[in-house]
Coordinates of C-alpha atoms in Angstrom, one line a residue:
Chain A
X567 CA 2.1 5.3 25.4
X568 CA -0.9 7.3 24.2
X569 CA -3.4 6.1 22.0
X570 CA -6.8 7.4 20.7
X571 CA -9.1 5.8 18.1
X572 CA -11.8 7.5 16.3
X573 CA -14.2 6.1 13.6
X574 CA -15.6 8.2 11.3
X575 CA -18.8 7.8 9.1
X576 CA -19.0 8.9 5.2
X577 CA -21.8 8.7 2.9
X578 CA -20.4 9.4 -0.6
X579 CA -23.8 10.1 -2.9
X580 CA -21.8 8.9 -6.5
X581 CA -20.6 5.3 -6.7
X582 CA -17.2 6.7 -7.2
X583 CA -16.0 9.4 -5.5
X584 CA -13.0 11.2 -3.4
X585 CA -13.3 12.7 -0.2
X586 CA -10.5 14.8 1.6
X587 CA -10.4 14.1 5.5
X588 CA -6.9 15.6 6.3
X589 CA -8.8 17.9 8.9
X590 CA -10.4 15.2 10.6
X591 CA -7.4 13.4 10.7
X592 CA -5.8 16.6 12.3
X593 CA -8.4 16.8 14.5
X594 CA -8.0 13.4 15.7
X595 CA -4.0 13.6 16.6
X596 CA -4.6 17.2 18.1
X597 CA -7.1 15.3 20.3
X598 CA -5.2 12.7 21.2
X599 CA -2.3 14.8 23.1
X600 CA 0.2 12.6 21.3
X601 CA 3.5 14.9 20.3
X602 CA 5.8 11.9 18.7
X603 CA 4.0 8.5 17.1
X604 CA 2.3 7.4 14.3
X605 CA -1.7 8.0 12.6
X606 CA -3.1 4.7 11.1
X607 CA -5.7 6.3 9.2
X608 CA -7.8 3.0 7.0
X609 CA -10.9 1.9 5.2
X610 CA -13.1 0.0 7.2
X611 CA -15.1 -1.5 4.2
X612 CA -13.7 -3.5 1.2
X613 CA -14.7 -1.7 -1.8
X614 CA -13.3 1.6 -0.6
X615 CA -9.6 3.2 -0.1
X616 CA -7.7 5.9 2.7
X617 CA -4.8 7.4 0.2
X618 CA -2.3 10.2 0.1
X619 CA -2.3 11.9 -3.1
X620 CA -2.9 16.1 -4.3
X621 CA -6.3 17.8 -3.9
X622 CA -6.7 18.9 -7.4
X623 CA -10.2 18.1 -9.1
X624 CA -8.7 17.5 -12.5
X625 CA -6.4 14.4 -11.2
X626 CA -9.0 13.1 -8.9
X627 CA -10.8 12.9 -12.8
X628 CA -7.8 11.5 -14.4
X629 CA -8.2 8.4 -11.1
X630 CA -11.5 8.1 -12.0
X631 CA -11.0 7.3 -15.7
X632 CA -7.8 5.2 -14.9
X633 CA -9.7 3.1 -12.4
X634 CA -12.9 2.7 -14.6
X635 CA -10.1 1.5 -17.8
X636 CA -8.6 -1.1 -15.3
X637 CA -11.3 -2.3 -13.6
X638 CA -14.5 -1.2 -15.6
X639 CA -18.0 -1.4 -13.5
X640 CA -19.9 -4.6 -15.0
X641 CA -22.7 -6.3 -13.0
X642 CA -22.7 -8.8 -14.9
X643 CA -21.7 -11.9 -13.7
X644 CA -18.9 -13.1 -16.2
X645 CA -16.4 -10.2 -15.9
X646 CA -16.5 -10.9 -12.1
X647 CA -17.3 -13.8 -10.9
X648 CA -18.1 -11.9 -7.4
X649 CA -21.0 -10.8 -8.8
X650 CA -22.7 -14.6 -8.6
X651 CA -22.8 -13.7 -5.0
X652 CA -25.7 -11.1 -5.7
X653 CA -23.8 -8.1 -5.6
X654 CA -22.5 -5.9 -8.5
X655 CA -19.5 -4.4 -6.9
X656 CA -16.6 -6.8 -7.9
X657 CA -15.5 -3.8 -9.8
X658 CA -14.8 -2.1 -6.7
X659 CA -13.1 -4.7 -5.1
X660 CA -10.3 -4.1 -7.7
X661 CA -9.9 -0.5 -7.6
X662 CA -9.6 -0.5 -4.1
X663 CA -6.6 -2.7 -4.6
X664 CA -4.9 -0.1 -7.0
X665 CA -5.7 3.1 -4.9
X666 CA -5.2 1.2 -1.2
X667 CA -6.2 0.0 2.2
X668 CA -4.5 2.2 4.6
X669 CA -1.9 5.1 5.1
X670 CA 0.0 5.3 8.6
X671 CA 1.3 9.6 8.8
X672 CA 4.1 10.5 11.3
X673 CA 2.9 12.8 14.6
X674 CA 5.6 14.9 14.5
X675 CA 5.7 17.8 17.4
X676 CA 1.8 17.5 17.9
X677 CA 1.3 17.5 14.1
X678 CA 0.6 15.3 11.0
X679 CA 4.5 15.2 9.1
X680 CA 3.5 15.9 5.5
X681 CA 5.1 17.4 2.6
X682 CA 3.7 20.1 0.6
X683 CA 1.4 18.9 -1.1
X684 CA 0.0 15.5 0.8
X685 CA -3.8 15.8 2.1
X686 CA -5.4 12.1 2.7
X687 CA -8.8 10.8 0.9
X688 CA -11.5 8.9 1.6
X689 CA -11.7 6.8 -1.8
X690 CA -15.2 5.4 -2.2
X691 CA -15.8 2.4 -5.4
X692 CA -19.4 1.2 -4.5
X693 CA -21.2 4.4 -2.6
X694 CA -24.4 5.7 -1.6
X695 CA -24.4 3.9 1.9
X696 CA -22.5 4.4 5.0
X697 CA -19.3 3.5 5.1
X698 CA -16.4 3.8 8.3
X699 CA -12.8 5.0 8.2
X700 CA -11.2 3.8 11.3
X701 CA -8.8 7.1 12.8
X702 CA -5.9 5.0 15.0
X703 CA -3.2 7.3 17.0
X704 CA -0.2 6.0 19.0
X705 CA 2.7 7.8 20.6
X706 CA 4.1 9.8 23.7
Chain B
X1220 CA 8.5 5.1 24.3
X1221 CA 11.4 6.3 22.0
X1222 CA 11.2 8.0 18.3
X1223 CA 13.5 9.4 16.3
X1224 CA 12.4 11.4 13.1
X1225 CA 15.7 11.9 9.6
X1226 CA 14.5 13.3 6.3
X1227 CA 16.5 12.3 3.5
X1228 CA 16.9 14.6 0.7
X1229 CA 17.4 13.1 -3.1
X1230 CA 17.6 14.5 -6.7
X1231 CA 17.2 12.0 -8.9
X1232 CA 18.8 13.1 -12.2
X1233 CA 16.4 11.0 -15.1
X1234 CA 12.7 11.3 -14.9
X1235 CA 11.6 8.3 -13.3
X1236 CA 14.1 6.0 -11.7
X1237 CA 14.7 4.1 -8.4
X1238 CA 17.5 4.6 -5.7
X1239 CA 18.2 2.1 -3.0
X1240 CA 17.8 3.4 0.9
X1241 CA 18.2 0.8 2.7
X1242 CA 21.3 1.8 4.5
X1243 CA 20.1 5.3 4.8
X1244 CA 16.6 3.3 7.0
X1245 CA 19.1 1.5 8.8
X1246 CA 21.5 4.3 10.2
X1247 CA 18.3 5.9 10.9
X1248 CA 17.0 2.5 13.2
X1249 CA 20.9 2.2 14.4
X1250 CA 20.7 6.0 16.0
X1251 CA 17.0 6.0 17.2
X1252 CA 18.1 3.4 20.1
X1253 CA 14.8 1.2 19.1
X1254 CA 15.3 -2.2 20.4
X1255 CA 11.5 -3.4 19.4
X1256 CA 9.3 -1.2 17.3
X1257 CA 7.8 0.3 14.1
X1258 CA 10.1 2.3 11.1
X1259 CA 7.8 4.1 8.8
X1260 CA 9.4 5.7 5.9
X1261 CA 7.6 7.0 3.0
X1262 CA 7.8 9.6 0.2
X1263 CA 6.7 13.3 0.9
X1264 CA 5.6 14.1 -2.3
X1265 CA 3.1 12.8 -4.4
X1266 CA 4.8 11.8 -7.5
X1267 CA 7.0 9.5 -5.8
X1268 CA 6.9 6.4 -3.6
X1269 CA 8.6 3.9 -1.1
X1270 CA 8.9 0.6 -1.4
X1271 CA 10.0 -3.1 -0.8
X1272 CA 11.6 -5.3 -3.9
X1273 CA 14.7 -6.8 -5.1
X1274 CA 17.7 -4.8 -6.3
X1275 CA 18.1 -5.8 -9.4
X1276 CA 18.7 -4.1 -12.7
X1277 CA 16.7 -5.8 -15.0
X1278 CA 13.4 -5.6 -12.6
X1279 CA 13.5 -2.4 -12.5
X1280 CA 13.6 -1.7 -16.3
X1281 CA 11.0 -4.0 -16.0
X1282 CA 8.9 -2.0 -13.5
X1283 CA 10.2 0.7 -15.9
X1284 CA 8.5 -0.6 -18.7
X1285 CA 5.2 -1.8 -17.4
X1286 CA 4.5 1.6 -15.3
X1287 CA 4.8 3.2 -18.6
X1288 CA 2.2 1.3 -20.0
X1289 CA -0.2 1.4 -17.3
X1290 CA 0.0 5.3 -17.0
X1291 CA 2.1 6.8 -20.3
X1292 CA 4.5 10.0 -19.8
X1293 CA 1.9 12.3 -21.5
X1294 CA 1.9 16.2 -21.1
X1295 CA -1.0 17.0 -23.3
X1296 CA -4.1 17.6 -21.4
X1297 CA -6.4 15.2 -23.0
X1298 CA -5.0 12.1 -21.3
X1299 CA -4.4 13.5 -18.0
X1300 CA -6.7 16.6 -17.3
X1301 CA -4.4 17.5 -14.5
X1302 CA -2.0 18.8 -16.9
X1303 CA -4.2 22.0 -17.6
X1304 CA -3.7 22.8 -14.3
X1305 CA 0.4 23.5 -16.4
X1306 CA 2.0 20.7 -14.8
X1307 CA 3.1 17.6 -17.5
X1308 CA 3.3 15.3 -14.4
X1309 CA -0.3 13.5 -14.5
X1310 CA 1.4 9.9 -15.0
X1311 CA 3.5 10.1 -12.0
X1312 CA 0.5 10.5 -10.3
X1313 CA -0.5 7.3 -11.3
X1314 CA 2.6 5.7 -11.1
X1315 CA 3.1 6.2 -7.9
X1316 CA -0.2 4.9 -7.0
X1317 CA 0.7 1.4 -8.4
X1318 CA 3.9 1.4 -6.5
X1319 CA 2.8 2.9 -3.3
X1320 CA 3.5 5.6 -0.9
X1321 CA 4.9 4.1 2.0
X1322 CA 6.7 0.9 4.1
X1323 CA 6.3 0.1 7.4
X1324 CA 9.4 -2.0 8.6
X1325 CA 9.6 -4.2 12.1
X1326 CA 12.3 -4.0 13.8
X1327 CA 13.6 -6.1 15.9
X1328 CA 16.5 -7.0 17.9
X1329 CA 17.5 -3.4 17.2
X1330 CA 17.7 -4.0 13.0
X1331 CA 15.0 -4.1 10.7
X1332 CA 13.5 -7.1 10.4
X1333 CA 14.1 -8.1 6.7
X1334 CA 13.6 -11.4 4.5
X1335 CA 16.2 -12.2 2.5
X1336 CA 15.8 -10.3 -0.5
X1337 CA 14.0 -7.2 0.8
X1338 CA 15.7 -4.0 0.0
X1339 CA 13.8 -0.7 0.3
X1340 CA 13.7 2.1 -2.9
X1341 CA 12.5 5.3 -3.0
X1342 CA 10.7 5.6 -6.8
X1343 CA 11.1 8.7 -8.3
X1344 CA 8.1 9.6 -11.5
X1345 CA 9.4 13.1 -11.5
X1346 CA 12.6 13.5 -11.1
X1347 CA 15.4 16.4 -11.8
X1348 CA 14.8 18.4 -8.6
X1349 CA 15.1 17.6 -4.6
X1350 CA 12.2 15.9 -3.0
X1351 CA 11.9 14.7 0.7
X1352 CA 11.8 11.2 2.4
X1353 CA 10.2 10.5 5.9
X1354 CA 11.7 8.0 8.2
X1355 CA 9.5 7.6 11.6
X1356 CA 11.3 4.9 14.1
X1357 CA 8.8 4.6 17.2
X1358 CA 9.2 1.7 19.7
X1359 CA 11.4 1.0 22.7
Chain C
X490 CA 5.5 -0.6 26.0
X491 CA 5.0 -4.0 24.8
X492 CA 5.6 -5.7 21.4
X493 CA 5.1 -9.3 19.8
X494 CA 7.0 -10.8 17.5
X495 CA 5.8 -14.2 15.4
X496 CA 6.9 -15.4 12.2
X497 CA 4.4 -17.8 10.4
X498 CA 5.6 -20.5 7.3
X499 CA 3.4 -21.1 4.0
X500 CA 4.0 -23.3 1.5
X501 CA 1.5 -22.7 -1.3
X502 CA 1.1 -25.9 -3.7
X503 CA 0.1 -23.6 -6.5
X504 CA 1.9 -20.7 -7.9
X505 CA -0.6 -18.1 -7.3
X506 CA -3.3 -18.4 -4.4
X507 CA -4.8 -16.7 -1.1
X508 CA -4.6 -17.6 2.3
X509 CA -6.6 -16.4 4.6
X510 CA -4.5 -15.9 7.7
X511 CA -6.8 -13.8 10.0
X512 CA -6.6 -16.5 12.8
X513 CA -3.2 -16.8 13.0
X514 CA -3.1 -12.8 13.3
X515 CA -6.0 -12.7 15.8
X516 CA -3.9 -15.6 17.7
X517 CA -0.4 -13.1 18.1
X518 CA -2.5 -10.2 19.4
X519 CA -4.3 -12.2 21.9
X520 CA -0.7 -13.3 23.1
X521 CA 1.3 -10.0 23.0
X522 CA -1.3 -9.0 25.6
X523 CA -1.8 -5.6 23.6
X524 CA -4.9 -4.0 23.9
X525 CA -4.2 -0.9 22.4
X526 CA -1.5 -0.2 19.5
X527 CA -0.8 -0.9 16.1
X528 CA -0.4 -4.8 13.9
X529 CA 1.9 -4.8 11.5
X530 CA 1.7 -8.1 8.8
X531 CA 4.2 -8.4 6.2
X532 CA 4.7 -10.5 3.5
X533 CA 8.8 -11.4 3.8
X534 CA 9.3 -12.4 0.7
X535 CA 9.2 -10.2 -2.4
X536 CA 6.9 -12.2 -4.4
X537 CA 4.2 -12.6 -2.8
X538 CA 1.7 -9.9 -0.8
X539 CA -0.3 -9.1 2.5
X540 CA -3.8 -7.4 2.1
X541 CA -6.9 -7.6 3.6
X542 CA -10.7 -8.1 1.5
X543 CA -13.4 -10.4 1.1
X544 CA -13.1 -14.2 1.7
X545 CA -15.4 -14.8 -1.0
X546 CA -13.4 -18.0 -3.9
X547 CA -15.3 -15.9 -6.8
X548 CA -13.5 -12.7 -5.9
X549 CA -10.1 -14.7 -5.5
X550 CA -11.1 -16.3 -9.3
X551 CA -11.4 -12.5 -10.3
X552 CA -8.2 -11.5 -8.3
X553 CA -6.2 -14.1 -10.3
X554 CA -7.7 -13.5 -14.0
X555 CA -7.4 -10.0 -13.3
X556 CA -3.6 -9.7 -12.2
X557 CA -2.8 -12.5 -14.8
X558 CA -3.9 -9.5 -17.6
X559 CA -2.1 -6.7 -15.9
X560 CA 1.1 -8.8 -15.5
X561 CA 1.1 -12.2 -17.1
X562 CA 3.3 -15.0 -16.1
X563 CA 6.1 -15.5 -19.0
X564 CA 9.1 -17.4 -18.6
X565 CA 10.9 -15.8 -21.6
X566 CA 13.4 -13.3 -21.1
X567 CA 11.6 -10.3 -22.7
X568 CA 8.8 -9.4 -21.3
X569 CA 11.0 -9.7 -18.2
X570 CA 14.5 -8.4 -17.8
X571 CA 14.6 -10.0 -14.1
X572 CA 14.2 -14.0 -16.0
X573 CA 17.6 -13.2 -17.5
X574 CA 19.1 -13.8 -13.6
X575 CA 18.0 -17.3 -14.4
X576 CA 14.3 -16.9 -12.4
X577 CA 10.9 -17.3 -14.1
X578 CA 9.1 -15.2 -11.7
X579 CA 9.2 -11.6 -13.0
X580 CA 5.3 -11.5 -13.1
X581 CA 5.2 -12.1 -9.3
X582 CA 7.6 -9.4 -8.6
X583 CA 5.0 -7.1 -10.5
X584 CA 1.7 -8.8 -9.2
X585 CA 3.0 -8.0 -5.9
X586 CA 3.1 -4.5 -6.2
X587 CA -0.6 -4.1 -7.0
X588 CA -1.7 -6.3 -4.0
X589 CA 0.6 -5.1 -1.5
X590 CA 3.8 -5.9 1.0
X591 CA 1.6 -5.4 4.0
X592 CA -1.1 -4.1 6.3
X593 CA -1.0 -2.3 9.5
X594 CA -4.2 -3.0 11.6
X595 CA -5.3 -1.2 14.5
X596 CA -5.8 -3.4 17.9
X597 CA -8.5 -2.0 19.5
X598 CA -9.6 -3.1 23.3
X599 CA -7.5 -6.2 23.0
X600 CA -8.3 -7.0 19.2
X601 CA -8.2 -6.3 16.3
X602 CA -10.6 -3.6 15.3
X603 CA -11.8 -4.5 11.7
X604 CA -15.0 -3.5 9.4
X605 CA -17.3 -6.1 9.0
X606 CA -15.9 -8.3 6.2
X607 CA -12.0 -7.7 6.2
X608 CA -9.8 -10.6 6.8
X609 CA -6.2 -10.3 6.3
X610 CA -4.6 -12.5 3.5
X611 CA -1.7 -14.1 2.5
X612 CA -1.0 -13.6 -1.4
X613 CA 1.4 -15.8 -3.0
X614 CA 2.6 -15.5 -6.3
X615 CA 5.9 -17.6 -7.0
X616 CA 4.7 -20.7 -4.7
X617 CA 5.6 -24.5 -4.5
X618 CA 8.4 -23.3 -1.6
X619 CA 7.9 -22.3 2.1
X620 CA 7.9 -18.2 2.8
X621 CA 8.0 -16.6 5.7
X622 CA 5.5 -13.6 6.8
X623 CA 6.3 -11.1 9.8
X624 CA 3.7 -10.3 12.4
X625 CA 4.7 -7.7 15.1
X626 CA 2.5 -5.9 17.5
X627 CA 3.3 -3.0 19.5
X628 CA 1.3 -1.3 22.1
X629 CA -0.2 -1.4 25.4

């Protein structure tokens, strides 16, 4: 069994924000030699998200709206209790919960198995600091 | 290190609806030879999703009901500004968000390794035409 | 290749709460002897979640409030179809499927290879009864 891990590190400049990072994911399993396995691809921090979804500015909109109307942004400390900690991202905690941890991809034939449309996203709640997305390949 | 690699193939006649695949995941297991391993199945488009929950009817009106009011059917393009892009499918974006894209399924002994009740469901938010399913089984 | 296998027990005296579980995780991947592969932790019942965030009691407050407002606990049998079957838990079938079935971590030089504030967690949301959760590692 093959495996290869790569960590990669994104500074996002809004506090909410999507970044596509299909090609370093591709870049990672073409590295890795692995023909047959799986991709763990996963959000190294708390407030932020790895999902599979279309690369179309107008949805990534539409999330941003739909996240802010379940989970508004209030750093205040009633809303979210987190927030009597110090911080003001309790709001983020949430929306990472709706948008994800983690996607695992099939490594088909030296590739990443997708459908059509499926590119994979860096989803950032509380940005403008570093942040790591852990890159995990296994197979044969 | 074995792995064995079946996509299913379902048109789902209403709009949004959910179709058992259990046995489909477990033929797939059955053929790959997989004593102890991994089974990742997920949807390969974007307005659909996998997932673990009971088979039963009235749940899944339920889950029906309540995806509809997190993220209304809506194919004006105020609501969902991916709809000016001409699709009407902006909810099933979101819908499929809440319900996920993917499993990931021990198995063990050969079978999957299920609780009592789990049954896996592909969830369709966009039905009437032919979409894919990935099953992955890696292990040995 | 090698793989683990280790079922843990919960009983949860209330009917939502969080339980941390990242030492008993830790624990199975020190003993499969894995030092590079894949964790997989599952929740094996389908009311209750895996996921991994903060281990902060103010964000667990907001977890609780918040879920409780997207799908409230209701005995009756209209809100939810599935309390017709004679259960009162439709909520938790729902509340699960924002937090999750389960998380794949990566294991990393013999551990597992997290950011600096995840911890994995045990979500329960129909509690007062023992449930099982799945941990299987595979890897090298």
């Amino acid at each position: 069994m093959k495996s290869h891990t790569i960590y990669l590190t994104k500074s996002v400049p809004a506090r909410m924000d999507f970044v596509n990072i299909t090609s370093d994911v591709a870049k990672a399993v073409a590295e890795s030699g692995v023909k047959e396995g799986l991709c763990l691809v996963n959000a190294m921090h708390i407030t932020a998200s790895v999902f599979i979804n279309d690369d179309e500015p107008g949805l990534h909109e539409d999330y941003k709206r739909w996240l802010e109307s379940l989970a508004p942004f209030d750093p205040g400390r009633e809303r979210y209790h987190h927030n009597r900690t110090g911080e003001d991202n309790g709001d983020a905690h949430h929306k990472r919960q709706i948008m994800g941890r983690e996607v695992v991809v099939a490594i088909t034939k030296g590739k990443l198995d997708f459908g059509p449309w499926e590119q994979i996203f860096y989803g950032e709640f509380d940005g403008r600091r570093s942040k790591r997305i852990l890159i995990k390949v296994i197979g044969e």
